[in-house]
JSON list of C-alpha atoms in Angstrom, two decimals:
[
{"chain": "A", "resi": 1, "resn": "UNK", "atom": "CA", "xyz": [33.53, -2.16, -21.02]},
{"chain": "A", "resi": 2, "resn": "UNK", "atom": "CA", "xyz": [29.56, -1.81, -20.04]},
{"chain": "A", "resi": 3, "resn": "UNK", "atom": "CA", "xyz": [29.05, -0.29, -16.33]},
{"chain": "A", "resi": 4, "resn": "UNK", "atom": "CA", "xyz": [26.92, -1.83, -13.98]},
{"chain": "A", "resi": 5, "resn": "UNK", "atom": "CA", "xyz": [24.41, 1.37, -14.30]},
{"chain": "A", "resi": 6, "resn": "UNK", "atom": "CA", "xyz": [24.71, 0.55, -18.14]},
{"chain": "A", "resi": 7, "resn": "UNK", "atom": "CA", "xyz": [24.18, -3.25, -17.61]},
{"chain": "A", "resi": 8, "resn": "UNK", "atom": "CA", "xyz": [21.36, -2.65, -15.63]},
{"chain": "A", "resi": 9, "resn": "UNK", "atom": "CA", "xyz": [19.79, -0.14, -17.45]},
{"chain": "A", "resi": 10, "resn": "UNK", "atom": "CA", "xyz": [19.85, -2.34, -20.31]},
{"chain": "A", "resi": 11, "resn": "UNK", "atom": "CA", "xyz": [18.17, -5.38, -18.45]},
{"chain": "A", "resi": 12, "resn": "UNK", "atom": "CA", "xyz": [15.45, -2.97, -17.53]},
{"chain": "A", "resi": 13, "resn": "UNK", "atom": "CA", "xyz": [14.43, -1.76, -20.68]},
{"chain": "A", "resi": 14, "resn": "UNK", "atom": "CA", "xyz": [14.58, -5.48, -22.14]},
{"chain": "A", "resi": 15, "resn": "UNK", "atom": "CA", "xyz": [12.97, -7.44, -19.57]},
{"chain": "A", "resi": 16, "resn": "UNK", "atom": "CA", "xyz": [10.54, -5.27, -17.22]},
{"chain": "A", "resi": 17, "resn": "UNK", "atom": "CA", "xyz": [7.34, -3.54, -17.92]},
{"chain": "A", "resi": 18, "resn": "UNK", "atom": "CA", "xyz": [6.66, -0.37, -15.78]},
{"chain": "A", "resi": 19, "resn": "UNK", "atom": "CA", "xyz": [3.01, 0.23, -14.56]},
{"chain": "A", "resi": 20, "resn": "UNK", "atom": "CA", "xyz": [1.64, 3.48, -15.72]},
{"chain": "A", "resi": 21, "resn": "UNK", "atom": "CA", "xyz": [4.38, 4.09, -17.99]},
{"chain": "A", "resi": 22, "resn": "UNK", "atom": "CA", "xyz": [4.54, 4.80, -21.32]},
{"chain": "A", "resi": 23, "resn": "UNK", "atom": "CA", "xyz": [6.99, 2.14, -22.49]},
{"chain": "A", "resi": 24, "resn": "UNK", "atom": "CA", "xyz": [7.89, 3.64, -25.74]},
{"chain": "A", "resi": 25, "resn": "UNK", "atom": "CA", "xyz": [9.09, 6.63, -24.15]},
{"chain": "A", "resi": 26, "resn": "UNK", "atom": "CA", "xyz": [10.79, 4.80, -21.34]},
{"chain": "A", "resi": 27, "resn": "UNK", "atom": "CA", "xyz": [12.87, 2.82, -23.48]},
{"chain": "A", "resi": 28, "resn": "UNK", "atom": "CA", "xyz": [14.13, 6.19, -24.62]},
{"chain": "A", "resi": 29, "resn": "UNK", "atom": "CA", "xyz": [15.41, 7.25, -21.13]},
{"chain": "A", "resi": 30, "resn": "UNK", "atom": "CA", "xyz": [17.64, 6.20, -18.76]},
{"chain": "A", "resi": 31, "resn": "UNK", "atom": "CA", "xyz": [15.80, 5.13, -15.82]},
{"chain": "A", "resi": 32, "resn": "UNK", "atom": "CA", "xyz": [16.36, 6.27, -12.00]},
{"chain": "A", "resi": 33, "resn": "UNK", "atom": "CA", "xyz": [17.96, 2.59, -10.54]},
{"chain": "A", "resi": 34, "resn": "UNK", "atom": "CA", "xyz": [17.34, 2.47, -6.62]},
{"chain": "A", "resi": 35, "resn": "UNK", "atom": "CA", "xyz": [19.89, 0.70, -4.78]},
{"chain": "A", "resi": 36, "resn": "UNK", "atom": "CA", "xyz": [18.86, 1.24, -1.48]},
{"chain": "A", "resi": 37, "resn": "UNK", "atom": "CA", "xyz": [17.10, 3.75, 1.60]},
{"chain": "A", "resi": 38, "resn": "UNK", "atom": "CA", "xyz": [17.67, 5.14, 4.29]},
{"chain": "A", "resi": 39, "resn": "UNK", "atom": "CA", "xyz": [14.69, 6.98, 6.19]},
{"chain": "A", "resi": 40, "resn": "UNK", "atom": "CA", "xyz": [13.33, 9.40, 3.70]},
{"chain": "A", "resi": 41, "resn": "UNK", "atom": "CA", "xyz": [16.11, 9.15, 1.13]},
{"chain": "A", "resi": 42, "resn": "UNK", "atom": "CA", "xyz": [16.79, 6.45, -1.62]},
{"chain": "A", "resi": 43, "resn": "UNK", "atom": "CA", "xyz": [19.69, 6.25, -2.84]},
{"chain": "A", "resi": 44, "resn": "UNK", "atom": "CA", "xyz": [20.68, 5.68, -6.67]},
{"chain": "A", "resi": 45, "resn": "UNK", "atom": "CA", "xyz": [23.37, 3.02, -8.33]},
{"chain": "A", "resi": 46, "resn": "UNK", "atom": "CA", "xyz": [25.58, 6.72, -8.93]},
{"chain": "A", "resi": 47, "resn": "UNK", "atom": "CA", "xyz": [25.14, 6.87, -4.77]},
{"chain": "A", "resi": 48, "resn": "UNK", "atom": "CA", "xyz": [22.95, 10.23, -5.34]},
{"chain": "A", "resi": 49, "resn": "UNK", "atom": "CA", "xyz": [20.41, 11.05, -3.07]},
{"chain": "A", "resi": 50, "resn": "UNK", "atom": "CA", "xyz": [16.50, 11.77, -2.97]},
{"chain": "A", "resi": 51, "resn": "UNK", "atom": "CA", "xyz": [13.61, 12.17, -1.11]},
{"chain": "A", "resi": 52, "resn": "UNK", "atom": "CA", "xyz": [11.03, 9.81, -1.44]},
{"chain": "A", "resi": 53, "resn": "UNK", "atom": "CA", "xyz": [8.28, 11.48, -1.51]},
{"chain": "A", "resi": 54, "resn": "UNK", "atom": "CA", "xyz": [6.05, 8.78, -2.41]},
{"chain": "A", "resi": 55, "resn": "UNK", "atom": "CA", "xyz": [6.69, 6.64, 0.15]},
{"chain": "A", "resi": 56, "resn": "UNK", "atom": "CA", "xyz": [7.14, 4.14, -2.05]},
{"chain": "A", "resi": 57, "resn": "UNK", "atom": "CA", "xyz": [3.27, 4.94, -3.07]},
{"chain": "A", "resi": 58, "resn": "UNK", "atom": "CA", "xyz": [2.38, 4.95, 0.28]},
{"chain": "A", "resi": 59, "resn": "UNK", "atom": "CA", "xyz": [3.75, 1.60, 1.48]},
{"chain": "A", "resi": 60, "resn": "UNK", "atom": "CA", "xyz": [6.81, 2.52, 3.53]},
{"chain": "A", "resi": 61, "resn": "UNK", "atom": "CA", "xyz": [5.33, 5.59, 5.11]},
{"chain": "A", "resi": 62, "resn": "UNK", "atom": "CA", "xyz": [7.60, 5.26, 8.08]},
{"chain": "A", "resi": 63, "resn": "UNK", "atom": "CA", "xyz": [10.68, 5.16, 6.05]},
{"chain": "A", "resi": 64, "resn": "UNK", "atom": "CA", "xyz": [13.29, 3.05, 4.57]},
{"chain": "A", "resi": 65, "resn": "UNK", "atom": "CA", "xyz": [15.32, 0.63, 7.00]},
{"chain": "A", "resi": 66, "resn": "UNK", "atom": "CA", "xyz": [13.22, 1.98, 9.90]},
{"chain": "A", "resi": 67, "resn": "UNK", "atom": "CA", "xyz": [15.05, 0.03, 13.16]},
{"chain": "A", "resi": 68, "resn": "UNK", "atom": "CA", "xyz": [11.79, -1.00, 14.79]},
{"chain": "A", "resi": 69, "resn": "UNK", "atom": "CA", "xyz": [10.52, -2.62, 11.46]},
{"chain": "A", "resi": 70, "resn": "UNK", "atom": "CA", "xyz": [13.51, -4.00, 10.43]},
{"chain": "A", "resi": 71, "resn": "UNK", "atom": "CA", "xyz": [13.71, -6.25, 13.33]},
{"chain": "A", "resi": 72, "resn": "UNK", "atom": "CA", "xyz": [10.23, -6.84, 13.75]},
{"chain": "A", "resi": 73, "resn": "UNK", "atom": "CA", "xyz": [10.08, -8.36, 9.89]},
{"chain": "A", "resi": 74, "resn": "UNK", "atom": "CA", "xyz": [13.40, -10.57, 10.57]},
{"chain": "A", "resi": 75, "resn": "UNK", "atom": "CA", "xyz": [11.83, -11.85, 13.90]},
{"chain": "A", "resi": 76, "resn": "UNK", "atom": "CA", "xyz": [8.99, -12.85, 11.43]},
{"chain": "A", "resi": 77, "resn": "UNK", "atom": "CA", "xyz": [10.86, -14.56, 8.65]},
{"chain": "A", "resi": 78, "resn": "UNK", "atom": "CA", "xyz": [13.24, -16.22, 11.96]},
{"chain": "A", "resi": 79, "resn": "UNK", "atom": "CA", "xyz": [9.94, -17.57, 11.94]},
{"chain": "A", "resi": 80, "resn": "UNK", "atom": "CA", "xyz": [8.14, -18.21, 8.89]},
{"chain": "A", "resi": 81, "resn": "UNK", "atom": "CA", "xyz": [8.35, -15.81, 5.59]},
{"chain": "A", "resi": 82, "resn": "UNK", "atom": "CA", "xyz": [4.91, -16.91, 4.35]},
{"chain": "A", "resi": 83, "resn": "UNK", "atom": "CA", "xyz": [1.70, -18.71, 5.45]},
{"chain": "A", "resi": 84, "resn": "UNK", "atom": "CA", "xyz": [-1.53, -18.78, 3.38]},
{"chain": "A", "resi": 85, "resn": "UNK", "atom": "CA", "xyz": [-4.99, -17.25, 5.33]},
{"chain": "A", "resi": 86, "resn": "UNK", "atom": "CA", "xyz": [-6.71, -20.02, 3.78]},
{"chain": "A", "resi": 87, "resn": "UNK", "atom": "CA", "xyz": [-7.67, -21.82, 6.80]},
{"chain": "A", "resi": 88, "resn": "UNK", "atom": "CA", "xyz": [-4.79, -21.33, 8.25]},
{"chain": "A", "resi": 89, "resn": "UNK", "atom": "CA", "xyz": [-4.01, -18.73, 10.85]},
{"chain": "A", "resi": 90, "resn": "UNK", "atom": "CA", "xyz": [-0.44, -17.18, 12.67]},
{"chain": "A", "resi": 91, "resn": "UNK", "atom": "CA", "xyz": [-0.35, -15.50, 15.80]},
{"chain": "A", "resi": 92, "resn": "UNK", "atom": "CA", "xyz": [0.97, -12.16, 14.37]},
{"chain": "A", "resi": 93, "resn": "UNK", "atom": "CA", "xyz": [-2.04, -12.63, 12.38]},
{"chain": "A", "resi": 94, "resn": "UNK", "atom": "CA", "xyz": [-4.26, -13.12, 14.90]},
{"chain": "A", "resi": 95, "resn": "UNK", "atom": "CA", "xyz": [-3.02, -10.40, 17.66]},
{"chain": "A", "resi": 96, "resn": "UNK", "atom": "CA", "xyz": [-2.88, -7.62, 14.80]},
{"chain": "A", "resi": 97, "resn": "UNK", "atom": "CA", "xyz": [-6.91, -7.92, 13.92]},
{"chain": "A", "resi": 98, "resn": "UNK", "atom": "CA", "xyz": [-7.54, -8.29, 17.86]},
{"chain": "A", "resi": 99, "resn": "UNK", "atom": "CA", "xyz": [-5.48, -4.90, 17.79]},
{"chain": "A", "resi": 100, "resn": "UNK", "atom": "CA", "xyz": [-6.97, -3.23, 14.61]},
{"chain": "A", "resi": 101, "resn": "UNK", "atom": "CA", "xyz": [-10.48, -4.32, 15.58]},
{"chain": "A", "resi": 102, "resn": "UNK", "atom": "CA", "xyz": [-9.91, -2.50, 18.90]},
{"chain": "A", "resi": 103, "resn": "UNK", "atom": "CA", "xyz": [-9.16, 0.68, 17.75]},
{"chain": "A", "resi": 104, "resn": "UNK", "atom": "CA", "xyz": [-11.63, 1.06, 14.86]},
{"chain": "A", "resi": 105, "resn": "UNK", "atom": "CA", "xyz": [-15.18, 2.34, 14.97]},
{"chain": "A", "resi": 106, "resn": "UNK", "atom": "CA", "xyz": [-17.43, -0.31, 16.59]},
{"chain": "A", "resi": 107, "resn": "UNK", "atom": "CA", "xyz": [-19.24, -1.28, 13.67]},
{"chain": "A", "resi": 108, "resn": "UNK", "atom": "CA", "xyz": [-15.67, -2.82, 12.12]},
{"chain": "A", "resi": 109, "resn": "UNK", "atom": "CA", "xyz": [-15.63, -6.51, 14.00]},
{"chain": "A", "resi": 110, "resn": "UNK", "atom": "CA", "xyz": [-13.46, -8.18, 11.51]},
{"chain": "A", "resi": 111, "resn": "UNK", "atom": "CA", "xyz": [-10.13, -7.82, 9.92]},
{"chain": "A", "resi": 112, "resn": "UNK", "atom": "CA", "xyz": [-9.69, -8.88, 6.01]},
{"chain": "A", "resi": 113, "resn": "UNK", "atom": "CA", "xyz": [-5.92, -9.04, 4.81]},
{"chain": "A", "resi": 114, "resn": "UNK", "atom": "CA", "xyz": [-4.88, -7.60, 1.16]},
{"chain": "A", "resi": 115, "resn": "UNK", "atom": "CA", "xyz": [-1.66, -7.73, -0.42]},
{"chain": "A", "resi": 116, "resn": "UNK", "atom": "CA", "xyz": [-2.04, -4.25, -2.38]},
{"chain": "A", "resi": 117, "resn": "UNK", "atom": "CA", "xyz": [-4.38, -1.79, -2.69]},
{"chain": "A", "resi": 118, "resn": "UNK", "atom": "CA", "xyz": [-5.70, -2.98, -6.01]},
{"chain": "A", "resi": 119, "resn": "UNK", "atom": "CA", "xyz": [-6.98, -6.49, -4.37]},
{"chain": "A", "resi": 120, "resn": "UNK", "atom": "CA", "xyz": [-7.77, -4.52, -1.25]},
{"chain": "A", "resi": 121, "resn": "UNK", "atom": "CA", "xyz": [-10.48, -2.45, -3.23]},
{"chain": "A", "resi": 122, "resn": "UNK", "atom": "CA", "xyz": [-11.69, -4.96, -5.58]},
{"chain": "A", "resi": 123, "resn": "UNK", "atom": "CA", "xyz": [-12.16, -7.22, -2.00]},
{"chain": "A", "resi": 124, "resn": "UNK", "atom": "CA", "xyz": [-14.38, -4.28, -0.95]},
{"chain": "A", "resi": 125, "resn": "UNK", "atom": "CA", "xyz": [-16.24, -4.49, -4.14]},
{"chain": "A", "resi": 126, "resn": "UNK", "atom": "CA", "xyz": [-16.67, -8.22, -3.75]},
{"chain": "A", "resi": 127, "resn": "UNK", "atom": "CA", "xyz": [-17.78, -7.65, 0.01]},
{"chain": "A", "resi": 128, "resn": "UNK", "atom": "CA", "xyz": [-19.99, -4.98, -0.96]},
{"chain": "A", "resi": 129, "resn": "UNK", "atom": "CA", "xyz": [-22.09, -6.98, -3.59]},
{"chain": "A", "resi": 130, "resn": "UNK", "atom": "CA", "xyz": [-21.83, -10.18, -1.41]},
{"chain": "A", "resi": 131, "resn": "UNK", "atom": "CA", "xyz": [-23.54, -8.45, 1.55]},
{"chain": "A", "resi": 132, "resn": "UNK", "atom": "CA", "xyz": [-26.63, -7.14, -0.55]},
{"chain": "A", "resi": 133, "resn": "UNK", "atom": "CA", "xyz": [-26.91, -10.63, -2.17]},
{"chain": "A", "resi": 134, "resn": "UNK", "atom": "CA", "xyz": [-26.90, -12.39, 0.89]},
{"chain": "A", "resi": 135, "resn": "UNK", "atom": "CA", "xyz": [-29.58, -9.58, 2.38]},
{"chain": "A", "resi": 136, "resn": "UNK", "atom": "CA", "xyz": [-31.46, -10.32, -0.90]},
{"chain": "A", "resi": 137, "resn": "UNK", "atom": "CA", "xyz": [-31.16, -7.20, -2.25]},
{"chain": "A", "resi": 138, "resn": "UNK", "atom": "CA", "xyz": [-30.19, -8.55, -5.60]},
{"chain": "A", "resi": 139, "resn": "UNK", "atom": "CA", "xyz": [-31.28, -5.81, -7.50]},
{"chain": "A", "resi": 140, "resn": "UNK", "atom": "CA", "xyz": [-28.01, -3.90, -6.06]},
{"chain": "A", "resi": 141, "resn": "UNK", "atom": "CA", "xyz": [-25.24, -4.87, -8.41]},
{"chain": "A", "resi": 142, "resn": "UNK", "atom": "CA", "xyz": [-23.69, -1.05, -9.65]},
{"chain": "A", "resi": 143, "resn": "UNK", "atom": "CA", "xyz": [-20.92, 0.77, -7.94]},
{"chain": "A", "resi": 144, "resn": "UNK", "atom": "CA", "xyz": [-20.81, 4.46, -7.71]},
{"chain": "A", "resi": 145, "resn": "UNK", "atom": "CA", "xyz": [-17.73, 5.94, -8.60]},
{"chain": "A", "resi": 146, "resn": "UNK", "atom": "CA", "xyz": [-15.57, 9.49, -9.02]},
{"chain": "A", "resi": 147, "resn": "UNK", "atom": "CA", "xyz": [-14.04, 11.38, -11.86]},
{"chain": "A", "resi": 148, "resn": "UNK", "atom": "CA", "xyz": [-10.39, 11.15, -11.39]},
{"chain": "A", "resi": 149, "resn": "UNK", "atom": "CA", "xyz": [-10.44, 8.48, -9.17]},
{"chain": "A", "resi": 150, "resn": "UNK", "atom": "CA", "xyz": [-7.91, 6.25, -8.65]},
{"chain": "A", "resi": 151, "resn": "UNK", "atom": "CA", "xyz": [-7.90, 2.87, -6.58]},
{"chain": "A", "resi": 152, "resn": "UNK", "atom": "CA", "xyz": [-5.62, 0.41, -8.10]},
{"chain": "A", "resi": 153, "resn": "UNK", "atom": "CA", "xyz": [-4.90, -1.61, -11.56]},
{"chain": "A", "resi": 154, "resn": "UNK", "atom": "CA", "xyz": [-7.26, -4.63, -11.48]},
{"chain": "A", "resi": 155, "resn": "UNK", "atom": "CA", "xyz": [-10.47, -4.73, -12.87]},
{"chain": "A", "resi": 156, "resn": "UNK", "atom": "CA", "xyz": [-12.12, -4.08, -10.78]},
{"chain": "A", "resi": 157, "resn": "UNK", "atom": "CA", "xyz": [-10.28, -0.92, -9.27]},
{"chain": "A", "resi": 158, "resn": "UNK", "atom": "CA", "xyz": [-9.99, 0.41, -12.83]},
{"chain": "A", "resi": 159, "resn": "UNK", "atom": "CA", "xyz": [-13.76, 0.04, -13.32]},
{"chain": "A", "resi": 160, "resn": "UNK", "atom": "CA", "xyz": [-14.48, 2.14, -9.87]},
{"chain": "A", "resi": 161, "resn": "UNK", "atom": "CA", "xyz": [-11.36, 4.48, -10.83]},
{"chain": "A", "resi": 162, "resn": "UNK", "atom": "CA", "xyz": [-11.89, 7.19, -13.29]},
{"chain": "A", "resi": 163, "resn": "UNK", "atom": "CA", "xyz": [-8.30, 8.61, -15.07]},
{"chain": "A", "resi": 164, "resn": "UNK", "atom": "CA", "xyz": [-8.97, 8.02, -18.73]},
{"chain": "A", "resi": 165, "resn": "UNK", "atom": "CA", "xyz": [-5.24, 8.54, -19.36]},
{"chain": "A", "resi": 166, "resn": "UNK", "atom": "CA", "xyz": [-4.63, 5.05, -17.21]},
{"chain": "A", "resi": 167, "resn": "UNK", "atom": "CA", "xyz": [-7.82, 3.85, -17.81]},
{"chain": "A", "resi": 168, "resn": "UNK", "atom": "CA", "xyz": [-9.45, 4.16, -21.40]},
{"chain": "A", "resi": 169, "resn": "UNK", "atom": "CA", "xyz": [-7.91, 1.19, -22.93]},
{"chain": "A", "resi": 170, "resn": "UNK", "atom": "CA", "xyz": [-9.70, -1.14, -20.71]},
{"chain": "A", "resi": 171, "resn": "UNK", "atom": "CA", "xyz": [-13.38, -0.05, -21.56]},
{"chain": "A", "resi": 172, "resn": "UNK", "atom": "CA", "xyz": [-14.51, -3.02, -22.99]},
{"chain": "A", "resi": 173, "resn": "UNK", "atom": "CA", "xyz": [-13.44, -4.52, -19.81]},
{"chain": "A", "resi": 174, "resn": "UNK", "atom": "CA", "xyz": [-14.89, -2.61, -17.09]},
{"chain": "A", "resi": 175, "resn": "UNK", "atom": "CA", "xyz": [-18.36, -2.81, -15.44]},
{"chain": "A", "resi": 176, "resn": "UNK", "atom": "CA", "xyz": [-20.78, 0.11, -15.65]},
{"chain": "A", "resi": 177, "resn": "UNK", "atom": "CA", "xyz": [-20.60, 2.31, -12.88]},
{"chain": "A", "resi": 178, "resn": "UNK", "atom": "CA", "xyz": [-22.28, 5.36, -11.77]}
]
């Protein structure tokens, strides 16, 4: 009889591709299957324990199953999971950019909402060229970017990022940067 580690496992290696990982190697391995977290910890299918010291790359940096959160996201889906930002508006919406704009430098007026970090920097990008087009500078079109770097998977990000390991492939696709 297959366990449920071993039926999972198996489902994993079949059906999902991992970002950043080398998938013929993977399928070698037996991968690390989160069940669940608490605080700092996850917690594996075998009920063993680690730190997550990723933060889930950054996105739960105030822990797993955090009380405050918790209820404050099923409030929200009591309410509504989902709402587009494309001419429509919500008042959590609303009263977080009054917030955010209130405690930022003076110069930042407006709030822009990204799913990820990858959209969120290629939204930058996009702001970036649209404000020196509109100012007629149209002769500004190239992006600067760092050795190393690292800002997300889209084009975009990958064209302003700069790990050749992640990012060689993609060559052909990337603008020229600086």
């Amino acid at each position: 009889s297959v366990s449920e580690k071993e039926r999972l496992n198996a489902l994993d290696q079949r059906f999902v591709w991992h970002p950043f990982t080398q998938q013929q190697g993977w399928s070698e391995e037996v991968p690390l299957m989160i069940e669940r977290g608490e605080g700092v910890y996850l917690f594996d299918v075998d009920g063993n324990r680690f730190i997550d010291g990723t933060a889930a790359l950054w996105c739960n940096v105030h822990g797993h199953r955090h009380p405050d959160l918790d209820a404050a996201a099923k409030g929200q889906f009591d309410k509504v999971a989902h709402s587009t930002m494309l001419g429509l508006s919500h008042p959590g919406a609303t009263e977080l950019a009054a917030r955010l704009v209130e405690i930022a430098p003076d110069a930042l007026t407006r709030v822009f909402y990204s799913d990820s970090g990858s959209t969120a920097a290629e939204i930058a990008l996009k702001m970036a060229f649209q404000y020196h087009q509109q100012r007629g500078d149209t002769a500004r079109t190239r992006f600067v970017r760092m050795r190393e770097a690292y800002h997300g998977d889209t084009i975009g990000s990958v064209s302003v990022g700069g790990i050749d390991l992640f990012h060689a492939t993609y060559r052909p696709l990337l603008f020229e940067t600086l």
